[in-house]
Coordinates of C-alpha atoms and ligand atoms in Angstrom, one line a residue:
Chain A
M1 CA 1.8 51.5 12.9
F2 CA 5.3 50.9 14.1
S3 CA 6.6 54.2 15.4
L4 CA 10.3 54.5 14.6
A5 CA 10.5 57.6 16.9
V6 CA 9.3 55.7 19.9
F7 CA 11.6 52.8 19.0
F8 CA 14.7 55.1 18.9
Q9 CA 13.7 57.1 21.9
S10 CA 13.5 53.9 23.9
F11 CA 17.2 53.3 23.6
G12 CA 18.2 56.1 25.9
P13 CA 16.6 54.9 29.1
L14 CA 17.2 51.2 28.2
F15 CA 20.9 51.8 27.7
W16 CA 20.9 53.4 31.0
A17 CA 19.2 50.4 32.5
A18 CA 21.7 48.1 30.7
R19 CA 24.3 49.1 33.3
Y20 CA 22.4 47.0 35.9
T21 CA 22.1 44.1 33.5
L22 CA 25.9 44.2 32.9
L23 CA 26.7 44.8 36.5
I24 CA 24.7 41.9 37.7
S25 CA 26.0 39.6 35.0
V26 CA 29.7 40.5 35.4
L27 CA 29.6 40.6 39.2
G28 CA 27.5 37.4 39.1
I29 CA 30.0 35.5 36.9
G30 CA 32.9 36.9 39.0
L31 CA 31.3 35.6 42.2
G32 CA 30.3 32.4 40.3
I33 CA 33.9 31.8 39.3
V34 CA 35.2 32.3 42.8
I35 CA 32.6 30.0 44.5
G36 CA 32.5 27.6 41.5
T37 CA 36.3 27.1 41.8
L38 CA 36.0 26.3 45.5
I39 CA 33.1 24.0 44.9
C40 CA 35.1 22.2 42.1
A41 CA 38.1 21.9 44.5
A42 CA 35.8 20.4 47.1
R43 CA 34.3 18.1 44.5
L44 CA 37.8 16.8 43.5
S45 CA 39.2 16.7 47.0
P46 CA 40.0 13.4 48.7
Y47 CA 37.6 14.2 51.6
P48 CA 34.2 12.4 51.2
P49 CA 32.2 15.0 53.2
L50 CA 33.5 17.9 51.1
R51 CA 32.8 15.9 47.9
R52 CA 29.3 15.2 49.0
F53 CA 28.6 18.8 50.0
A54 CA 29.8 20.0 46.6
A55 CA 27.7 17.4 44.8
I56 CA 24.6 18.4 46.7
W57 CA 25.4 22.1 46.1
V58 CA 25.6 21.5 42.4
S59 CA 22.5 19.4 42.0
F60 CA 20.4 21.6 44.2
L61 CA 21.3 24.8 42.3
R62 CA 20.9 23.2 38.9
G63 CA 17.6 21.7 39.9
V64 CA 15.8 24.8 41.1
P65 CA 14.9 27.6 38.6
L66 CA 16.8 30.8 39.1
L67 CA 13.6 32.8 39.4
V68 CA 12.6 30.7 42.4
Q69 CA 16.1 30.9 43.9
L70 CA 15.9 34.7 43.6
L71 CA 12.5 34.9 45.3
V72 CA 13.5 32.5 48.1
F73 CA 16.7 34.4 48.7
Y74 CA 15.1 37.8 48.6
Y75 CA 12.3 36.9 51.0
A76 CA 14.4 34.6 53.2
L77 CA 17.1 37.2 54.1
P78 CA 14.8 39.6 56.0
V79 CA 13.4 36.5 57.9
I80 CA 16.9 35.7 59.3
G81 CA 17.4 39.4 60.1
L82 CA 19.5 40.4 57.1
D83 CA 18.3 43.5 55.4
V84 CA 20.4 43.7 52.2
P85 CA 19.7 45.9 49.1
A86 CA 17.9 44.2 46.3
M87 CA 21.0 44.6 44.1
V88 CA 23.2 42.7 46.6
A89 CA 20.6 39.9 46.9
A90 CA 20.5 39.7 43.1
V91 CA 24.2 39.5 42.5
V92 CA 24.7 37.0 45.3
T93 CA 21.9 34.8 44.0
V94 CA 23.0 35.0 40.4
G95 CA 26.6 34.3 41.5
I96 CA 25.6 31.3 43.6
C97 CA 23.5 29.9 40.8
A98 CA 26.3 30.4 38.3
S99 CA 28.8 28.7 40.7
A100 CA 27.1 25.4 40.2
Y101 CA 27.5 25.5 36.4
I102 CA 31.0 26.9 36.6
S103 CA 32.2 24.2 38.9
E104 CA 30.9 21.7 36.4
I105 CA 32.7 23.6 33.6
W106 CA 36.0 23.3 35.5
R107 CA 35.4 19.7 36.4
G108 CA 34.7 18.8 32.8
A109 CA 37.8 20.6 31.5
I110 CA 40.0 19.0 34.1
A111 CA 38.6 15.6 33.4
A112 CA 39.2 16.2 29.7
L113 CA 42.9 16.5 30.2
P114 CA 44.8 13.2 29.6
K115 CA 46.0 11.6 32.8
G116 CA 49.5 11.6 31.4
Q117 CA 49.7 15.4 31.6
A118 CA 49.8 15.4 35.4
E119 CA 51.8 12.1 35.5
A120 CA 54.6 13.6 33.4
A121 CA 54.9 16.4 36.0
V122 CA 54.6 14.1 39.0
A123 CA 57.3 11.8 37.5
I124 CA 59.9 14.6 37.4
G125 CA 59.2 15.4 41.0
M126 CA 56.9 18.4 40.8
T127 CA 54.9 19.3 43.9
P128 CA 51.1 19.0 43.8
V129 CA 50.8 22.8 43.8
D130 CA 53.1 23.1 40.8
V131 CA 51.3 20.3 39.0
W132 CA 48.0 22.2 39.4
T133 CA 49.2 25.7 38.7
R134 CA 51.7 24.9 35.9
V135 CA 50.2 22.0 34.1
I136 CA 46.5 21.4 34.8
L137 CA 44.9 24.8 35.4
P138 CA 46.5 26.7 32.5
Q139 CA 45.1 24.0 30.2
A140 CA 41.8 23.7 31.9
V141 CA 41.2 27.5 31.8
T142 CA 41.9 27.6 28.1
L143 CA 39.6 24.6 27.5
S144 CA 36.9 26.3 29.6
L145 CA 36.9 29.7 28.0
P146 CA 34.2 29.1 25.4
A147 CA 32.0 27.5 28.0
L148 CA 32.6 30.4 30.4
I149 CA 31.7 33.0 27.8
N150 CA 28.6 31.0 27.1
E151 CA 27.7 31.0 30.7
L152 CA 28.2 34.8 30.8
I153 CA 25.8 35.1 27.9
L154 CA 23.3 33.0 29.7
L155 CA 23.6 35.2 32.8
V156 CA 23.0 38.4 30.7
K157 CA 19.8 36.8 29.6
A158 CA 18.9 35.3 33.0
S159 CA 19.5 38.7 34.7
S160 CA 16.2 39.8 33.2
L161 CA 14.7 37.7 36.0
V162 CA 16.0 40.0 38.7
S163 CA 13.3 42.5 37.6
V164 CA 11.1 40.5 40.0
V165 CA 13.0 41.9 43.0
G166 CA 12.6 45.4 41.7
I167 CA 15.9 46.2 40.0
L168 CA 15.5 48.5 37.0
E169 CA 17.5 46.5 34.5
I170 CA 16.7 46.3 30.8
T171 CA 13.7 44.2 31.1
R172 CA 12.0 46.0 34.0
A173 CA 13.0 49.4 32.4
S174 CA 11.3 48.4 29.2
Q175 CA 8.2 47.3 31.1
A176 CA 8.1 50.8 32.6
Q177 CA 8.6 52.4 29.3
A178 CA 5.9 50.3 27.7
A179 CA 3.5 51.3 30.4
T180 CA 4.1 55.1 30.0
T181 CA 4.3 55.2 26.2
F182 CA 1.6 52.7 25.4
R183 CA 3.9 51.4 22.6
P184 CA 5.0 48.0 24.0
L185 CA 6.1 46.6 20.7
E186 CA 8.6 49.3 19.9
V187 CA 10.0 49.3 23.4
Y188 CA 10.4 45.5 23.7
I189 CA 12.1 45.3 20.3
A190 CA 14.5 48.0 21.4
A191 CA 15.2 45.9 24.5
A192 CA 15.7 42.8 22.4
C193 CA 18.2 44.8 20.3
I194 CA 20.2 45.8 23.3
Y195 CA 20.4 42.2 24.7
L196 CA 21.5 41.0 21.2
L197 CA 24.1 43.7 21.0
I198 CA 25.6 42.9 24.4
N199 CA 25.7 39.2 23.6
L200 CA 27.1 39.6 20.1
C201 CA 30.0 41.5 21.7
L202 CA 30.5 38.8 24.3
A203 CA 30.5 36.1 21.6
A204 CA 33.1 38.1 19.6
L205 CA 35.2 38.5 22.8
G206 CA 34.9 34.7 23.2
R207 CA 36.1 34.0 19.7
Y208 CA 39.0 36.5 20.2
L209 CA 40.1 34.8 23.4
E210 CA 39.8 31.3 21.9
H211 CA 41.9 32.4 19.0
R212 CA 44.5 34.0 21.1
T213 CA 45.0 31.1 23.4
A214 CA 45.0 28.4 20.7
V215 CA 48.4 26.8 20.2
Chain B
M1 CA 77.4 12.5 33.8
P2 CA 76.0 11.5 37.2
A3 CA 76.5 7.9 38.4
A4 CA 74.0 5.4 37.2
S5 CA 71.5 3.8 39.6
S6 CA 70.6 0.2 40.3
V7 CA 67.2 -1.1 41.0
E8 CA 66.2 -4.1 43.2
M9 CA 62.7 -5.5 43.2
R10 CA 61.9 -8.1 45.8
K11 CA 58.6 -10.0 46.0
V12 CA 56.7 -7.1 44.6
N13 CA 52.9 -7.6 44.5
K14 CA 50.3 -5.2 43.1
Y15 CA 46.5 -5.5 43.1
Y16 CA 43.8 -3.6 41.3
D17 CA 41.0 -4.5 43.7
K18 CA 40.9 -8.3 43.6
F19 CA 42.9 -8.5 40.3
Q20 CA 46.6 -9.2 40.9
A21 CA 48.6 -7.3 38.3
L22 CA 52.0 -8.2 39.6
K23 CA 52.9 -11.5 41.3
D24 CA 56.0 -11.8 43.4
I25 CA 58.2 -9.8 41.1
D26 CA 62.0 -10.3 41.7
L27 CA 64.2 -8.3 39.4
S28 CA 67.7 -6.9 39.6
I29 CA 68.6 -4.0 37.4
P30 CA 72.4 -3.4 37.4
P31 CA 73.7 0.1 37.1
G32 CA 74.6 1.4 33.7
K33 CA 72.8 -1.5 31.9
V34 CA 69.8 -1.7 29.7
T35 CA 66.9 -4.0 30.7
C36 CA 64.1 -4.6 28.3
L37 CA 60.7 -5.9 29.3
I38 CA 58.6 -7.8 26.8
G39 CA 55.4 -9.7 26.9
P40 CA 51.8 -9.8 25.8
S41 CA 49.4 -6.9 26.3
G42 CA 48.0 -6.8 29.8
S43 CA 50.9 -8.8 31.3
G44 CA 51.8 -6.1 33.7
K45 CA 54.9 -4.5 32.0
S46 CA 53.7 -0.9 32.5
T47 CA 52.6 -1.6 36.0
L48 CA 56.0 -3.0 36.9
L49 CA 57.8 -0.1 35.3
R50 CA 55.5 2.4 37.1
C51 CA 56.2 0.8 40.4
I52 CA 59.9 1.7 40.0
N53 CA 59.1 5.4 40.4
F54 CA 56.0 4.7 42.5
L55 CA 53.7 6.2 40.0
E56 CA 51.9 3.0 40.7
E57 CA 51.8 2.0 44.4
Y58 CA 52.8 -1.6 45.0
D59 CA 51.1 -3.4 47.8
S60 CA 53.8 -5.6 49.2
G61 CA 57.5 -6.4 48.6
E62 CA 60.3 -3.9 48.1
V63 CA 61.5 -1.7 45.3
R64 CA 64.9 -0.2 46.1
I65 CA 66.8 2.4 44.1
D66 CA 70.5 2.3 45.0
G67 CA 69.5 0.4 48.1
Q68 CA 66.9 3.0 49.2
L69 CA 63.3 1.8 49.5
I70 CA 60.9 3.9 47.3
G71 CA 57.4 4.8 48.4
Y72 CA 57.5 3.4 51.9
D73 CA 59.5 4.2 55.0
A74 CA 58.4 0.8 56.5
P75 CA 55.8 -1.7 55.4
N76 CA 52.4 0.0 55.4
K77 CA 54.0 3.4 56.2
K78 CA 54.0 5.6 53.2
M79 CA 57.0 7.8 52.5
S80 CA 56.5 11.6 52.8
G81 CA 55.6 13.4 49.6
R82 CA 58.8 15.4 49.8
R83 CA 61.1 12.4 50.1
L84 CA 59.3 10.7 47.3
R85 CA 59.7 13.8 45.1
E86 CA 63.4 13.9 45.9
M87 CA 63.8 10.3 44.8
R88 CA 61.8 10.9 41.6
R89 CA 64.1 13.8 40.6
S90 CA 66.8 11.3 39.6
I91 CA 64.4 8.9 37.8
G92 CA 63.4 10.0 34.3
M93 CA 60.3 8.6 32.6
V94 CA 59.3 8.5 29.0
F95 CA 55.7 7.7 28.1
Q96 CA 54.1 6.0 25.1
Q97 CA 51.9 9.1 24.5
F98 CA 54.9 11.5 25.0
N99 CA 52.8 13.6 27.5
L100 CA 54.4 16.9 26.5
W101 CA 52.6 19.9 27.9
P102 CA 50.9 21.5 24.9
H103 CA 50.7 25.0 26.3
M104 CA 54.5 25.2 26.5
T105 CA 57.1 25.3 23.7
A106 CA 59.7 22.5 23.4
R107 CA 62.2 24.5 25.4
E108 CA 59.7 25.4 28.1
N109 CA 58.7 21.8 28.4
V110 CA 62.3 20.9 29.1
A111 CA 63.1 23.9 31.3
E112 CA 60.0 23.6 33.5
G113 CA 61.3 20.8 35.7
L114 CA 64.7 22.5 36.0
I115 CA 63.0 25.7 37.2
R116 CA 60.3 24.2 39.5
V117 CA 62.0 21.1 40.8
R118 CA 65.8 21.7 40.6
R119 CA 65.3 25.4 41.4
I120 CA 67.6 26.5 38.7
S121 CA 67.4 30.2 37.4
K122 CA 65.4 30.7 34.3
A123 CA 68.4 31.7 32.3
D124 CA 70.4 28.6 33.3
A125 CA 67.4 26.4 32.8
D126 CA 66.9 27.8 29.3
R127 CA 70.6 27.1 28.5
R128 CA 70.4 23.6 29.8
A129 CA 67.2 23.0 28.0
S130 CA 68.7 24.1 24.7
E131 CA 71.6 21.7 25.3
A132 CA 69.3 18.8 26.0
L133 CA 67.3 19.6 22.9
A134 CA 70.5 19.8 20.8
K135 CA 71.5 16.4 22.2
V136 CA 68.3 14.8 20.8
G137 CA 68.8 16.7 17.5
L138 CA 66.1 19.3 18.0
A139 CA 68.1 22.5 18.5
D140 CA 66.1 24.2 15.8
K141 CA 62.7 23.3 17.3
S142 CA 63.1 24.8 20.7
A143 CA 60.5 27.5 20.1
S144 CA 57.9 25.2 18.6
H145 CA 54.9 24.0 20.5
P146 CA 54.4 20.2 20.6
S147 CA 51.4 20.4 18.2
R148 CA 53.8 21.6 15.5
L149 CA 56.1 18.7 15.9
S150 CA 56.0 15.2 14.5
G151 CA 55.5 12.2 16.8
G152 CA 59.2 11.3 16.7
Q153 CA 60.2 14.9 17.4
Q154 CA 57.7 15.1 20.3
Q155 CA 59.1 11.9 21.8
R156 CA 62.6 13.2 21.5
V157 CA 61.6 16.4 23.3
A158 CA 60.1 14.2 26.0
I159 CA 63.5 12.4 26.3
A160 CA 65.2 15.8 26.4
R161 CA 62.9 16.8 29.2
A162 CA 63.9 13.7 31.2
I163 CA 67.6 13.9 30.6
A164 CA 67.8 17.6 31.3
M165 CA 67.1 16.6 35.0
E166 CA 70.3 14.6 35.0
P167 CA 68.6 11.4 36.0
R168 CA 70.6 8.3 37.1
L169 CA 67.9 6.0 35.8
M170 CA 65.5 6.2 32.9
L171 CA 62.2 4.4 32.5
F172 CA 60.7 4.0 29.0
D173 CA 57.1 2.7 28.5
E174 CA 56.7 1.7 24.9
P175 CA 58.4 4.9 23.7
T176 CA 57.9 4.1 20.0
S177 CA 54.5 2.3 20.0
A178 CA 52.6 5.5 19.2
L179 CA 54.9 6.4 16.3
D180 CA 54.5 5.9 12.6
P181 CA 57.0 3.2 11.5
E182 CA 59.3 5.6 9.7
L183 CA 59.7 7.7 12.9
V184 CA 60.7 4.9 15.2
G185 CA 64.4 4.9 14.2
E186 CA 65.1 8.5 15.3
V187 CA 63.8 7.8 18.8
L188 CA 65.6 4.4 19.1
S189 CA 68.8 6.0 18.0
V190 CA 68.6 8.6 20.8
M191 CA 68.0 5.8 23.2
R192 CA 70.9 3.9 21.9
T193 CA 73.2 6.9 22.5
L194 CA 71.9 7.2 26.0
A195 CA 72.6 3.5 26.6
G196 CA 76.1 4.0 25.2
E197 CA 76.8 6.7 27.8
G198 CA 76.1 4.3 30.6
M199 CA 72.6 5.3 31.7
T200 CA 70.6 2.7 33.6
M201 CA 67.6 2.1 31.4
V202 CA 64.5 0.0 31.8
V203 CA 62.6 -0.2 28.5
V204 CA 59.1 -1.8 28.0
T205 CA 59.1 -2.4 24.2
H206 CA 57.8 -4.3 21.3
E207 CA 60.9 -3.5 19.3
M208 CA 62.6 -6.9 19.4
G209 CA 65.5 -5.5 17.3
F210 CA 66.3 -2.9 20.0
A211 CA 66.0 -5.5 22.7
A212 CA 68.3 -7.9 20.8
H213 CA 71.0 -5.4 20.0
V214 CA 71.0 -2.9 22.9
A215 CA 69.7 -4.7 25.9
D216 CA 72.0 -6.3 28.5
Q217 CA 69.1 -8.4 29.8
V218 CA 65.6 -9.1 28.7
G219 CA 62.7 -9.9 31.0
F220 CA 59.6 -11.7 29.7
M221 CA 56.3 -11.1 31.5
E222 CA 53.0 -12.9 31.3
K223 CA 49.8 -12.6 33.5
G224 CA 51.6 -10.5 36.1
E225 CA 54.5 -12.9 36.4
L226 CA 58.1 -12.2 35.4
V227 CA 58.6 -15.5 33.7
S228 CA 62.2 -15.2 33.0
V229 CA 65.1 -12.7 32.9
D230 CA 68.1 -13.6 30.8
S231 CA 70.5 -12.4 28.1
P232 CA 68.8 -11.2 24.9
D233 CA 70.1 -14.1 23.0
R234 CA 68.7 -16.7 25.5
I235 CA 65.3 -15.0 25.6
L236 CA 64.9 -13.9 22.0
H237 CA 66.8 -16.6 20.1
H238 CA 66.9 -19.7 22.3
P239 CA 63.9 -19.4 24.6
E240 CA 63.2 -22.5 26.7
D241 CA 59.9 -21.5 28.3
P242 CA 57.0 -22.5 26.0
R243 CA 55.2 -19.2 26.9
I244 CA 58.1 -17.2 25.5
Q245 CA 58.3 -19.4 22.4
S246 CA 54.6 -18.9 21.7
F247 CA 54.8 -15.1 22.3
L248 CA 57.7 -14.9 19.8
R249 CA 55.9 -17.0 17.3
T250 CA 52.9 -14.7 17.4
Y251 CA 55.3 -11.7 17.1
H252 CA 57.1 -13.1 14.1
E253 CA 53.9 -14.1 12.4
R254 CA 52.5 -10.6 12.8
N255 CA 55.7 -9.0 11.5
S256 CA 56.3 -11.2 8.5
F257 CA 54.8 -10.7 5.1
Ligands
LIG301 N1 44.2 1.4 36.9 C1 43.9 0.1 36.7 N2 42.8 -0.4 37.2 C2 42.4 -1.7 37.0 N3 43.2 -2.6 36.3 C3 44.3 -2.1 35.7 C4 44.7 -0.8 35.9 N4 45.9 -0.6 35.2 C5 46.1 -1.8 34.7 N5 45.2 -2.7 35.0 C6 45.2 -4.1 34.6 O1 46.4 -4.7 35.0 C7 46.9 -5.5 34.0 C8 48.3 -5.1 33.6 O2 48.3 -3.9 33.0 P1 49.6 -3.2 32.3 O3 49.1 -1.9 31.8 O4 50.7 -3.2 33.3 O5 49.9 -4.2 31.1 P2 51.0 -4.1 30.0 O6 51.8 -5.3 30.0 O7 51.7 -2.8 30.1 O8 50.1 -4.1 28.7 P3 50.2 -3.2 27.3 O9 51.2 -4.0 26.5 O10 48.9 -3.3 26.7 O11 50.6 -1.8 27.7 C9 46.0 -5.5 32.8 O12 45.2 -6.6 32.9 C10 45.2 -4.3 33.1 O13 43.8 -4.4 32.6
LIG302 MG1 51.7 -1.0 28.9

């Protein structure tokens, strides 16, 4: 028998655990945007060594599962004498992993702009900085918004993997709940509902932003 | 109205890898005159035009604007970015695909260069932008984004964006080729007005009527060569070179019904 009482009681602790899920996802995407922008700049730079570094960065991080990256990072840090809290390790790993995807999102958006957009600016004598900040980036950001929101939704789901390094986010919290209540089905369905709720909100935010920036 | 520029091209060559897109181009563009460039697709018309503002880097020869070499300080020594930008400020360019910035309104498109490049205050830039838009007949469209404008209107905004910078030379690369036939006239009429004001204009075009009636000289290009530069009448009505004759025959066949 499905116990509605257990189902509803699970929400309290799981909502509490959801702060970690959100914290890891939001900080992860923030870090991912910062690093991803730098990687994208390196990828588009005129310097072959920088370009090669960025290409390797992207293909390595996209080619290794996040779970493995997390474990490697988590166990590698103490080896090189860095003792960081699990939370920091998790955010940094998620952010680095996201940076590969975000750099590709930027690159795709920039490549999608017609060449004439920058040419028109160059032709009237704008500086490279103005060409980027006034013409290319504003359009690239708008073009990328749906993909960035999508990436954030992926991160919310991927953050369940950080349970392996002991962070009590939604997934790990529900495992704990399931173990103490012996009602895994109710607990996991409650967890599923919370993930769904978060991601529906993000999708709605995405539609709102897209609508607002449409011209 | 600022003085009009002249352009001198001497033995200009341009390669894309091994492919030679421009072959020893010699061309004098006198100040205040309209020069039209015609020729088959792929003959190098756009490449030649884009060498004039160094949007395309020529490999050898000289391109001089009012006597000043553009792009290079000396052979094989590139000009600094700052000096190049200074020279480009007084050269307006209009593209086949308009290339308006879609995230800005018509007025913002026109004001942007004034604010960023000419360093004019926002208020003054807006005023000048409105004047430029009025000049091309679009005073009422200044708050519209490009996506809300017809092709002809977009191209007129693009012309306003160029003339607001008070250029001494205007380059047009097939400004009406992307337009529906009924919208061509409004753009050509703006260009005719500019020509009447004594602007130096270089126009790559397939509009033979415009070339015949507005141009002071017409250049015919084929396979990277500037085959001939002469009066519109001599090129368009009494061509001697068989290549021009054959090009015009194809043109007339395509446009007759
Ligand atoms: N970036 C480039 N890389 C390689 N080849 C190019 C490049 N741009 C132009 N070309 C080649 O140079 C030649 C001249 O091109 P250009 O665009 O100047 O011709 P055009 O006379 O303007 O033709 P159209 O009437 O089609 O616009 C063409 O054969 C073209 O394929
Ligand atoms: Mg062309």
